[in-house]
CSV table of C-alpha atoms in Angstrom, one decimal:
chain,number,residue,atom,x,y,z
A,113,MET,CA,-21.6,-9.6,-3.1
A,114,ARG,CA,-20.0,-11.1,0.0
A,115,GLU,CA,-18.7,-9.1,3.0
A,116,ILE,CA,-15.4,-10.5,4.2
A,117,SER,CA,-12.4,-9.2,6.1
A,118,PHE,CA,-9.3,-7.7,4.6
A,119,GLN,CA,-7.2,-10.6,5.9
A,120,LYS,CA,-9.7,-13.2,4.5
A,121,ALA,CA,-9.6,-11.4,1.1
A,122,LEU,CA,-5.8,-11.7,1.0
A,123,GLU,CA,-6.0,-15.4,2.0
A,124,GLU,CA,-8.6,-16.0,-0.8
A,125,ALA,CA,-6.3,-14.3,-3.3
A,126,VAL,CA,-3.4,-16.6,-2.5
A,127,ALA,CA,-5.5,-19.8,-2.5
A,128,GLU,CA,-7.3,-18.9,-5.8
A,129,GLU,CA,-4.0,-18.2,-7.5
A,130,MET,CA,-2.5,-21.5,-6.2
A,131,ARG,CA,-5.5,-23.4,-7.6
A,132,ARG,CA,-5.3,-21.6,-10.9
A,133,ASP,CA,-1.6,-21.9,-11.5
A,134,PRO,CA,0.5,-24.9,-10.1
A,135,ARG,CA,3.7,-22.8,-10.4
A,136,VAL,CA,2.5,-20.6,-7.5
A,137,ILE,CA,4.3,-21.6,-4.3
A,138,LEU,CA,4.5,-20.3,-0.7
A,139,LEU,CA,7.6,-19.6,1.4
A,140,ALA,CA,7.3,-18.2,4.9
A,141,THR,CA,8.3,-18.8,8.5
A,142,ASP,CA,4.7,-19.4,9.4
A,143,PHE,CA,1.3,-19.0,7.8
A,144,THR,CA,-2.3,-18.0,8.6
A,145,GLY,CA,-4.6,-21.0,8.1
A,146,ASP,CA,-3.4,-24.3,6.9
A,147,PRO,CA,-2.3,-24.1,3.3
A,148,ILE,CA,-0.3,-27.3,3.5
A,149,LYS,CA,-3.6,-29.2,4.0
A,150,GLU,CA,-4.8,-28.2,0.5
A,151,PHE,CA,-1.6,-27.6,-1.5
A,152,GLY,CA,0.9,-30.0,0.2
A,153,PRO,CA,4.5,-29.6,1.4
A,154,ALA,CA,5.8,-29.5,-2.2
A,155,ARG,CA,4.2,-26.1,-2.7
A,156,VAL,CA,4.1,-24.7,0.9
A,157,ARG,CA,7.4,-24.5,2.7
A,158,PHE,CA,8.0,-23.5,6.3
A,159,THR,CA,11.4,-21.9,6.3
A,160,PRO,CA,14.0,-21.1,8.9
A,161,ILE,CA,13.9,-17.6,10.4
A,162,SER,CA,16.4,-16.3,7.9
A,163,GLU,CA,14.8,-13.6,5.8
A,164,ALA,CA,17.8,-13.0,3.7
A,165,VAL,CA,17.8,-16.6,2.6
A,166,LEU,CA,14.1,-16.7,2.3
A,167,THR,CA,14.0,-13.6,0.0
A,168,GLY,CA,16.8,-14.9,-2.2
A,169,MET,CA,15.2,-18.3,-2.4
A,170,GLY,CA,12.0,-16.8,-3.7
A,171,LEU,CA,13.9,-14.7,-6.3
A,172,GLY,CA,15.8,-17.7,-7.5
A,173,ALA,CA,12.7,-19.9,-7.7
A,174,ALA,CA,11.1,-17.1,-9.8
A,175,GLY,CA,13.9,-17.2,-12.2
A,176,SER,CA,13.5,-21.0,-12.4
A,177,GLY,CA,10.0,-21.0,-13.6
A,178,PHE,CA,8.0,-20.8,-10.4
A,179,ARG,CA,5.8,-17.9,-9.1
A,180,PRO,CA,6.7,-17.7,-5.4
A,181,ILE,CA,4.9,-15.8,-2.8
A,182,VAL,CA,7.3,-14.9,0.0
A,183,ASN,CA,5.7,-13.7,3.2
A,184,TRP,CA,8.0,-11.7,5.5
A,185,ARG,CA,5.1,-11.3,7.9
A,186,MET,CA,6.1,-7.9,9.4
A,187,VAL,CA,8.0,-5.5,7.2
A,188,THR,CA,10.5,-5.2,10.0
A,189,PHE,CA,11.9,-8.6,9.1
A,190,SER,CA,12.6,-7.7,5.6
A,191,PHE,CA,15.3,-5.3,6.7
A,192,VAL,CA,17.7,-8.1,7.3
A,193,ALA,CA,17.2,-9.1,3.6
A,194,MET,CA,18.0,-5.7,2.2
A,195,ASP,CA,20.9,-6.9,0.0
A,196,GLN,CA,18.5,-9.4,-1.6
A,197,ILE,CA,15.9,-6.7,-2.2
A,198,VAL,CA,18.0,-3.7,-3.1
A,199,ASN,CA,20.9,-5.3,-5.0
A,200,GLN,CA,19.1,-8.3,-6.4
A,201,ALA,CA,15.3,-8.3,-6.7
A,202,SER,CA,15.0,-4.6,-7.8
A,203,LYS,CA,17.7,-4.9,-10.4
A,204,ILE,CA,17.6,-8.4,-11.6
A,205,ARG,CA,15.6,-7.9,-14.8
A,206,TYR,CA,17.8,-5.1,-15.9
A,207,MET,CA,21.0,-7.1,-15.0
A,208,PHE,CA,19.7,-10.0,-17.2
A,209,GLY,CA,18.9,-7.6,-20.0
A,210,GLY,CA,15.2,-8.3,-19.8
A,211,GLN,CA,15.8,-11.9,-21.0
A,212,ALA,CA,14.1,-13.5,-18.0
A,213,ASP,CA,11.0,-13.0,-15.9
A,214,PHE,CA,11.1,-12.9,-12.1
A,215,PRO,CA,7.5,-13.2,-10.9
A,216,VAL,CA,8.0,-13.1,-7.2
A,217,THR,CA,5.6,-11.5,-4.8
A,218,TYR,CA,6.9,-10.3,-1.4
A,219,ARG,CA,4.2,-9.7,1.3
A,220,CYS,CA,4.4,-7.9,4.6
A,221,SER,CA,2.3,-6.2,7.2
A,222,THR,CA,2.9,-2.5,7.8
A,223,GLY,CA,1.9,0.4,10.0
A,224,GLY,CA,1.1,1.2,13.6
A,225,GLY,CA,-2.0,1.9,15.7
A,226,ILE,CA,-2.3,-1.5,17.4
A,227,GLY,CA,0.3,-1.2,20.2
A,228,LEU,CA,3.2,-3.2,18.7
A,229,ALA,CA,5.9,-0.5,19.4
A,230,ALA,CA,8.6,1.0,17.3
A,231,GLN,CA,10.1,-1.9,15.4
A,232,HIS,CA,6.8,-3.5,14.4
A,233,SER,CA,4.8,-0.3,13.5
A,234,GLN,CA,6.7,1.1,10.6
A,235,SER,CA,5.5,2.2,7.2
A,236,PRO,CA,8.7,2.3,5.1
A,237,TYR,CA,7.2,1.8,1.6
A,238,SER,CA,9.0,4.9,0.3
A,239,MET,CA,12.3,3.1,0.9
A,240,TRP,CA,11.2,0.6,-1.7
A,241,MET,CA,9.6,3.3,-4.0
A,242,HIS,CA,13.1,4.7,-4.4
A,243,LEU,CA,14.3,1.4,-6.0
A,244,ALA,CA,13.8,1.2,-9.7
A,245,GLY,CA,12.6,-2.3,-10.6
A,246,LEU,CA,10.0,-3.0,-7.9
A,247,LYS,CA,6.3,-2.7,-8.1
A,248,ILE,CA,4.4,-1.8,-4.9
A,249,ILE,CA,0.8,-2.2,-3.9
A,250,LEU,CA,-0.9,-0.7,-0.8
A,251,PRO,CA,-4.6,-1.6,-0.7
A,252,SER,CA,-7.2,0.0,1.6
A,253,THR,CA,-10.2,-2.3,1.2
A,254,PRO,CA,-10.8,-6.0,1.2
A,255,ALA,CA,-11.8,-5.9,-2.5
A,256,ASP,CA,-8.7,-4.0,-3.5
A,257,ALA,CA,-6.5,-6.3,-1.3
A,258,LYS,CA,-7.8,-9.4,-3.1
A,259,GLY,CA,-7.7,-7.9,-6.6
A,260,LEU,CA,-4.3,-6.3,-6.3
A,261,LEU,CA,-2.6,-9.3,-4.7
A,262,LYS,CA,-4.0,-11.6,-7.4
A,263,SER,CA,-2.6,-9.1,-10.1
A,264,ALA,CA,0.7,-9.0,-8.2
A,265,ILE,CA,1.0,-12.8,-8.2
A,266,ARG,CA,0.4,-12.8,-12.0
A,267,ASP,CA,2.9,-10.0,-12.7
A,268,ASN,CA,6.2,-11.1,-14.2
A,269,ASN,CA,8.2,-8.7,-12.1
A,270,PRO,CA,9.0,-8.5,-8.3
A,271,VAL,CA,6.1,-6.9,-6.5
A,272,VAL,CA,6.0,-5.9,-2.8
A,273,SER,CA,2.6,-6.1,-1.2
A,274,PHE,CA,2.3,-3.8,1.9
A,275,GLU,CA,-0.7,-4.8,4.0
A,276,CYS,CA,-1.9,-2.5,6.7
A,277,SER,CA,-2.1,-4.1,10.1
A,278,ARG,CA,-4.9,-1.9,11.2
A,279,LEU,CA,-7.1,-3.0,8.3
A,280,ALA,CA,-6.7,-6.7,8.9
A,281,THR,CA,-10.1,-7.1,10.5
A,282,ALA,CA,-11.9,-4.4,8.5
A,283,THR,CA,-14.7,-5.9,6.4
A,284,GLY,CA,-16.2,-4.9,3.1
A,285,PRO,CA,-17.8,-6.2,-0.1
A,286,VAL,CA,-15.7,-8.3,-2.4
A,287,PRO,CA,-16.9,-9.4,-5.8
A,288,ASP,CA,-17.4,-13.0,-6.5
A,289,GLY,CA,-15.4,-14.8,-9.2
A,290,ASP,CA,-11.9,-14.0,-10.5
A,291,HIS,CA,-11.7,-10.5,-9.1
A,292,LEU,CA,-8.7,-8.6,-10.3
A,293,VAL,CA,-7.6,-5.0,-9.7
A,294,PRO,CA,-5.0,-3.8,-12.2
A,295,LEU,CA,-1.6,-2.5,-10.9
A,296,GLY,CA,-1.1,1.2,-11.4
A,297,VAL,CA,-4.7,2.4,-11.4
A,298,ALA,CA,-5.9,4.7,-8.6
A,299,GLU,CA,-9.5,5.0,-7.6
A,300,VAL,CA,-11.7,7.9,-6.6
A,301,LYS,CA,-13.4,6.5,-3.6
A,302,ARG,CA,-15.7,9.5,-3.2
A,303,ALA,CA,-16.3,12.4,-5.6
A,304,GLY,CA,-16.2,16.0,-4.4
A,305,THR,CA,-15.5,19.5,-5.6
A,306,ASP,CA,-13.8,21.5,-2.8
A,307,VAL,CA,-10.8,19.6,-1.5
A,308,THR,CA,-9.0,16.4,-2.7
A,309,ILE,CA,-7.8,14.1,0.1
A,310,VAL,CA,-5.3,11.5,-1.1
A,311,GLY,CA,-5.3,8.8,1.6
A,312,LEU,CA,-2.9,5.8,1.9
A,313,ALA,CA,-4.1,2.5,3.3
A,314,TYR,CA,-5.7,3.0,6.7
A,315,TYR,CA,-6.2,6.7,5.9
A,316,VAL,CA,-8.6,6.0,3.0
A,317,PRO,CA,-11.5,5.0,5.3
A,318,GLU,CA,-10.4,7.7,7.7
A,319,ALA,CA,-10.6,10.3,4.9
A,320,LEU,CA,-14.0,9.0,3.9
A,321,ALA,CA,-15.2,9.4,7.5
A,322,VAL,CA,-13.9,12.9,7.5
A,323,ALA,CA,-15.5,13.6,4.2
A,324,GLU,CA,-18.9,12.4,5.6
A,325,GLU,CA,-18.5,14.7,8.6
A,326,LEU,CA,-17.5,17.8,6.6
A,327,ALA,CA,-20.4,17.2,4.2
A,328,GLN,CA,-22.6,18.3,7.1
A,329,GLU,CA,-20.8,21.6,7.0
A,330,GLY,CA,-21.3,22.0,3.2
A,331,ILE,CA,-17.7,21.0,2.4
A,332,SER,CA,-17.4,18.6,-0.6
A,333,ILE,CA,-14.4,16.3,-0.3
A,334,GLU,CA,-13.0,14.1,-3.0
A,335,VAL,CA,-11.1,11.0,-1.7
A,336,VAL,CA,-8.5,9.4,-3.9
A,337,ASP,CA,-6.8,6.1,-3.2
A,338,PRO,CA,-3.6,5.5,-5.2
A,339,ARG,CA,-3.8,1.7,-4.4
A,340,THR,CA,-0.5,1.2,-6.2
A,341,LEU,CA,2.5,3.3,-5.2
A,342,VAL,CA,4.7,2.0,-8.1
A,343,PRO,CA,3.6,2.5,-10.8
A,344,LEU,CA,1.7,5.5,-9.4
A,345,ASP,CA,-1.4,6.7,-11.3
A,346,VAL,CA,-0.3,10.3,-11.5
A,347,GLU,CA,-3.0,11.3,-14.0
A,348,THR,CA,-5.9,10.4,-11.7
A,349,LEU,CA,-4.3,12.3,-8.8
A,350,ARG,CA,-3.6,15.4,-10.9
A,351,ALA,CA,-7.0,15.3,-12.5
A,352,SER,CA,-8.7,15.4,-9.1
A,353,VAL,CA,-6.5,18.3,-7.9
A,354,ARG,CA,-7.2,20.2,-11.1
A,355,LYS,CA,-10.9,19.9,-10.3
A,356,THR,CA,-10.8,20.9,-6.6
A,357,GLY,CA,-7.7,23.2,-6.5
A,358,ARG,CA,-6.8,22.0,-3.0
A,359,VAL,CA,-5.1,18.8,-1.8
A,360,VAL,CA,-4.4,17.2,1.5
A,361,ILE,CA,-2.2,14.0,1.5
A,362,VAL,CA,-2.6,11.7,4.5
A,363,ASP,CA,-0.1,8.9,5.4
A,364,GLU,CA,1.1,7.4,8.6
A,365,ALA,CA,4.7,7.4,7.6
A,366,PRO,CA,6.8,10.4,8.7
A,367,ALA,CA,6.7,13.1,6.0
A,368,THR,CA,10.4,13.2,5.2
A,369,CYS,CA,11.2,11.5,1.9
A,370,SER,CA,7.8,9.8,2.2
A,371,ALA,CA,5.2,8.6,-0.3
A,372,ALA,CA,3.2,11.7,0.6
A,373,SER,CA,6.2,13.8,-0.4
A,374,GLU,CA,6.5,12.1,-3.7
A,375,ILE,CA,2.8,12.6,-4.4
A,376,ALA,CA,3.1,16.3,-3.4
A,377,ALA,CA,6.0,16.8,-5.8
A,378,LEU,CA,4.2,15.1,-8.7
A,379,ILE,CA,1.2,17.4,-8.2
A,380,ALA,CA,3.2,20.6,-7.8
A,381,GLU,CA,5.7,20.0,-10.7
A,382,ASP,CA,3.0,19.6,-13.3
A,383,PRO,CA,2.4,23.1,-14.7
A,384,GLU,CA,-1.3,22.6,-15.5
A,385,THR,CA,-2.0,21.1,-12.1
A,386,PHE,CA,0.1,23.7,-10.3
A,387,ARG,CA,-1.8,26.6,-12.0
A,388,CYS,CA,-5.1,25.1,-10.7
A,389,LEU,CA,-3.9,25.1,-7.0
A,390,LYS,CA,-5.8,27.6,-4.8
A,391,ALA,CA,-3.7,26.8,-1.8
A,392,SER,CA,-0.4,25.1,-1.0
A,393,VAL,CA,-0.2,21.3,-0.9
A,394,ARG,CA,-0.7,20.0,2.6
A,395,ARG,CA,0.7,16.8,4.1
A,396,VAL,CA,-0.7,15.1,7.2
A,397,CYS,CA,1.8,12.5,8.3
A,398,ALA,CA,3.2,10.8,11.4
A,399,LEU,CA,5.6,12.7,13.7
A,400,PRO,CA,9.2,12.0,12.9
A,401,VAL,CA,9.7,9.7,15.9
A,402,PRO,CA,9.8,5.9,16.4
A,403,VAL,CA,6.2,4.8,16.9
A,404,PRO,CA,5.7,4.7,20.7
A,405,TYR,CA,4.5,1.6,22.6
A,406,SER,CA,2.4,3.7,25.0
A,407,PRO,CA,-1.1,3.8,23.5
A,408,THR,CA,-1.4,7.5,24.5
A,409,LEU,CA,1.9,8.4,22.9
A,410,GLU,CA,1.2,6.2,19.8
A,411,ARG,CA,-2.1,8.1,19.2
A,412,ALA,CA,-0.3,11.4,19.5
A,413,ALA,CA,2.4,10.3,17.0
A,414,LEU,CA,0.0,9.1,14.3
A,415,PRO,CA,-2.4,11.2,12.2
A,416,ASN,CA,-6.1,11.3,13.3
A,417,ARG,CA,-9.3,12.6,11.9
A,418,GLU,CA,-8.9,15.9,13.7
A,419,ASP,CA,-5.6,16.4,12.0
A,420,ILE,CA,-7.1,15.7,8.6
A,421,LYS,CA,-10.0,18.1,9.3
A,422,ALA,CA,-7.6,20.8,10.5
A,423,ALA,CA,-5.6,20.5,7.2
A,424,VAL,CA,-8.8,20.7,5.2
A,425,TYR,CA,-9.8,23.9,7.0
A,426,GLU,CA,-6.3,25.3,6.5
A,427,VAL,CA,-6.3,24.8,2.7
A,428,LEU,CA,-9.8,26.2,2.4
A,429,LYS,CA,-8.8,29.3,4.5
A,430,GLU,CA,-5.6,29.8,2.6
A,431,SER,CA,-7.5,29.8,-0.7
A,432,LEU,CA,-9.7,32.7,0.4
A,433,ARG,CA,-6.7,34.9,1.2
A,434,PRO,CA,-6.1,37.7,-1.4
A,435,LEU,CA,-3.0,37.2,-3.6
């Protein structure tokens, strides 16, 4: 099995799907690599810097028989296309009574930690989770990045692919051949018995590192990666929490109305899972501030391994208190 970077895995996913299906086309203001060299200008279009137009063009092309991949580059740029996303892409299948497919994939980088300041360091996927009609993927490994993006491109609905900036150069094994990861299926990245850590994107490898450290103290951590935020694999999350009785959810978005909040609610509102809890659900998220440009302040604003470990100790301590 090859070891490749997260970014390389995403590029392979796009190239393989374009070779497999001539209906797959690319639209973006710029590209990594040189896709025009292999696929030509009829299938790869450099567009003006007008994300509202770009987003709508992709949706229209999807309704006309193509399978567009629209790359916003940074998620920040998608905000000027909110009408196309909120009022059109998320609702279009419903508005057409399910009579047409709209297989468009929107890609964007997300997250902080690399000194790009407030506007380019956001993690707003919960804004899209709120919209019925969009599917959302959020991979944490090169293998998942490739497999999920290929599945997204083959899906007949609008899918948004959030791709963590801090993971771009991370490397890992990726299976050869037509590697697919189904949408809506979480993965237990590490089995454990004492505490479940649900990590999102960058915080999956961070949670695994914490789990390795805490194993030296005799604490067994189970790490679960949702991989897809919509549809969310609620059963895998709840099954892990029923086993351990304790859960810490780690995300770099601020906690208010976040994906972490949704996961916490889905765990707590299920009677069987709730009765298995030995401590309250704990979220470890970014501070509710714009991500600072200063490296020192940025590190202070985003969760780190010590924050995760502290949350684990807290849920363990709380579970020992008498009722």
